[in-house]
Amino acid sequence: MPAKPDDFPPFHAYALAHRCTTCGAEPGQPCDAPRKQAEIDTMNSTRAQLGHPPLETDPLHLLHASRTDAGGRHRDRDVAAAPWPEDREPGRRYDTLGEHWQEPSEGI
Ligand SMILES: [Zn+2]
């Protein structure tokens, strides 16, 4: 069975596993980013007035850039350290997030 390209946790999972150096959010906690949230709320209330459904927000948008950068570097290291996709064992994790990431259950 060929390995999927998404064998690794998503970028936001890596970002969340890091402490935020901008706002001090602990690993696993969302960033304290009221202005980012307010922008999304404003956009969605405008959309609601126009009869549009709210936008699906990317969880990365609510994290500070320093944190997503740290997460991205961590993910790059894991991907670089893992075997080539064709040499990976199905079902085995090659990331180093440990308890910070639970693989979604199969069959959703
Ligand atoms: Zn932050």
mmCIF file of C-alpha atoms and ligand atoms in Angstrom:
data_model
loop_
_atom_site.group_PDB
_atom_site.id
_atom_site.type_symbol
_atom_site.label_atom_id
_atom_site.label_comp_id
_atom_site.label_asym_id
_atom_site.label_seq_id
_atom_site.Cartn_x
_atom_site.Cartn_y
_atom_site.Cartn_z
ATOM 1 C CA MET A 1 0.000 0.000 0.000
ATOM 2 C CA PRO A 2 1.549 3.324 -0.989
ATOM 3 C CA ALA A 3 1.910 5.842 1.801
ATOM 4 C CA LYS A 4 -0.275 8.907 1.655
ATOM 5 C CA PRO A 5 1.397 12.293 1.254
ATOM 6 C CA ASP A 6 -0.385 13.383 4.427
ATOM 7 C CA ASP A 7 1.418 10.884 6.667
ATOM 8 C CA PHE A 8 2.441 13.835 8.800
ATOM 9 C CA PRO A 9 0.285 15.887 11.121
ATOM 10 C CA PRO A 10 -1.003 19.138 9.616
ATOM 11 C CA PHE A 11 0.952 22.365 10.026
ATOM 12 C CA HIS A 12 -1.410 23.719 12.656
ATOM 13 C CA ALA A 13 -0.820 20.625 14.826
ATOM 14 C CA TYR A 14 2.920 21.301 14.716
ATOM 15 C CA ALA A 15 2.394 24.978 15.439
ATOM 16 C CA LEU A 16 0.132 24.175 18.386
ATOM 17 C CA ALA A 17 2.720 21.796 19.841
ATOM 18 C CA HIS A 18 5.090 24.720 20.273
ATOM 19 C CA ARG A 19 4.937 27.402 22.919
ATOM 20 C CA CYS A 20 4.115 30.740 21.298
ATOM 21 C CA THR A 21 6.984 33.191 21.655
ATOM 22 C CA THR A 22 4.689 36.098 20.720
ATOM 23 C CA CYS A 23 1.828 35.747 23.196
ATOM 24 C CA GLY A 24 3.184 33.025 25.510
ATOM 25 C CA ALA A 25 0.416 30.498 24.794
ATOM 26 C CA GLU A 26 1.389 27.098 26.168
ATOM 27 C CA PRO A 27 1.658 24.070 23.873
ATOM 28 C CA GLY A 28 -1.814 22.881 22.974
ATOM 29 C CA GLN A 29 -3.418 26.217 23.873
ATOM 30 C CA PRO A 30 -4.654 28.565 21.152
ATOM 31 C CA CYS A 31 -2.906 31.887 20.684
ATOM 32 C CA ASP A 32 -4.212 34.934 22.445
ATOM 33 C CA ALA A 33 -4.947 36.809 19.234
ATOM 34 C CA PRO A 34 -8.053 38.944 19.798
ATOM 35 C CA ARG A 35 -7.446 41.150 16.759
ATOM 36 C CA LYS A 36 -7.172 38.147 14.452
ATOM 37 C CA GLN A 37 -10.385 36.718 15.904
ATOM 38 C CA ALA A 38 -12.086 40.131 15.645
ATOM 39 C CA GLU A 39 -11.170 40.375 11.958
ATOM 40 C CA ILE A 40 -12.758 37.007 11.307
ATOM 41 C CA ASP A 41 -15.846 37.934 13.345
ATOM 42 C CA THR A 42 -16.228 41.208 11.439
ATOM 43 C CA MET A 43 -15.872 39.463 8.111
ATOM 44 C CA ASN A 44 -18.418 36.831 9.068
ATOM 45 C CA SER A 45 -20.981 39.336 10.348
ATOM 46 C CA THR A 46 -20.648 41.224 7.049
ATOM 47 C CA ARG A 47 -21.143 37.968 5.203
ATOM 48 C CA ALA A 48 -24.188 37.165 7.383
ATOM 49 C CA GLN A 49 -25.760 40.544 6.479
ATOM 50 C CA LEU A 50 -25.298 39.660 2.820
ATOM 51 C CA GLY A 51 -26.803 36.242 3.388
ATOM 52 C CA HIS A 52 -23.550 34.334 2.957
ATOM 53 C CA PRO A 53 -22.488 31.506 5.244
ATOM 54 C CA PRO A 54 -19.477 32.138 7.501
ATOM 55 C CA LEU A 55 -16.087 31.361 6.054
ATOM 56 C CA GLU A 56 -14.338 28.238 7.148
ATOM 57 C CA THR A 57 -11.360 29.506 9.029
ATOM 58 C CA ASP A 58 -7.984 27.897 8.746
ATOM 59 C CA PRO A 59 -6.764 27.193 12.298
ATOM 60 C CA LEU A 60 -3.382 28.583 11.220
ATOM 61 C CA HIS A 61 -4.912 32.049 10.822
ATOM 62 C CA LEU A 62 -5.424 32.294 14.566
ATOM 63 C CA LEU A 63 -1.833 31.446 15.448
ATOM 64 C CA HIS A 64 1.026 33.913 15.565
ATOM 65 C CA ALA A 65 3.562 33.765 12.734
ATOM 66 C CA SER A 66 6.466 32.988 15.078
ATOM 67 C CA ARG A 67 4.635 29.884 16.205
ATOM 68 C CA THR A 68 3.667 28.661 12.746
ATOM 69 C CA ASP A 69 7.292 29.221 11.670
ATOM 70 C CA ALA A 70 8.545 27.076 14.549
ATOM 71 C CA GLY A 71 5.954 24.435 13.710
ATOM 72 C CA GLY A 72 6.903 24.489 10.039
ATOM 73 C CA ARG A 73 10.603 24.024 10.824
ATOM 74 C CA HIS A 74 9.767 21.139 13.161
ATOM 75 C CA ARG A 75 7.601 19.507 10.493
ATOM 76 C CA ASP A 76 10.348 19.934 7.879
ATOM 77 C CA ARG A 77 12.811 18.189 10.220
ATOM 78 C CA ASP A 78 10.430 15.277 10.756
ATOM 79 C CA VAL A 79 9.747 14.918 7.039
ATOM 80 C CA ALA A 80 13.478 15.089 6.278
ATOM 81 C CA ALA A 81 14.274 12.479 8.936
ATOM 82 C CA ALA A 82 11.598 10.037 7.768
ATOM 83 C CA PRO A 83 12.203 7.403 5.095
ATOM 84 C CA TRP A 84 10.981 8.066 1.566
ATOM 85 C CA PRO A 85 7.191 7.614 1.293
ATOM 86 C CA GLU A 86 7.586 4.266 -0.505
ATOM 87 C CA ASP A 87 9.753 2.929 2.327
ATOM 88 C CA ARG A 88 7.394 3.894 5.139
ATOM 89 C CA GLU A 89 5.455 1.250 7.030
ATOM 90 C CA PRO A 90 1.696 1.766 6.811
ATOM 91 C CA GLY A 91 0.198 2.934 10.065
ATOM 92 C CA ARG A 92 3.536 3.883 11.598
ATOM 93 C CA ARG A 93 4.056 7.451 12.794
ATOM 94 C CA TYR A 94 7.185 9.263 11.697
ATOM 95 C CA ASP A 95 6.424 12.544 13.394
ATOM 96 C CA THR A 96 7.858 13.555 16.762
ATOM 97 C CA LEU A 97 4.790 15.303 18.153
ATOM 98 C CA GLY A 98 3.974 12.439 20.528
ATOM 99 C CA GLU A 99 1.079 13.329 22.809
ATOM 100 C CA HIS A 100 0.484 16.619 20.963
ATOM 101 C CA TRP A 101 -1.120 14.863 18.026
ATOM 102 C CA GLN A 102 -3.751 12.166 17.818
ATOM 103 C CA GLU A 103 -4.170 10.670 14.405
ATOM 104 C CA PRO A 104 -7.799 11.021 13.286
ATOM 105 C CA SER A 105 -9.635 7.705 13.440
ATOM 106 C CA GLU A 106 -10.026 5.784 10.225
ATOM 107 C CA GLY A 107 -13.348 5.771 8.452
ATOM 108 C CA ILE A 108 -14.576 9.300 9.113
HETATM 109 ZN ZN ZN B 1 0.630 33.465 19.978
#
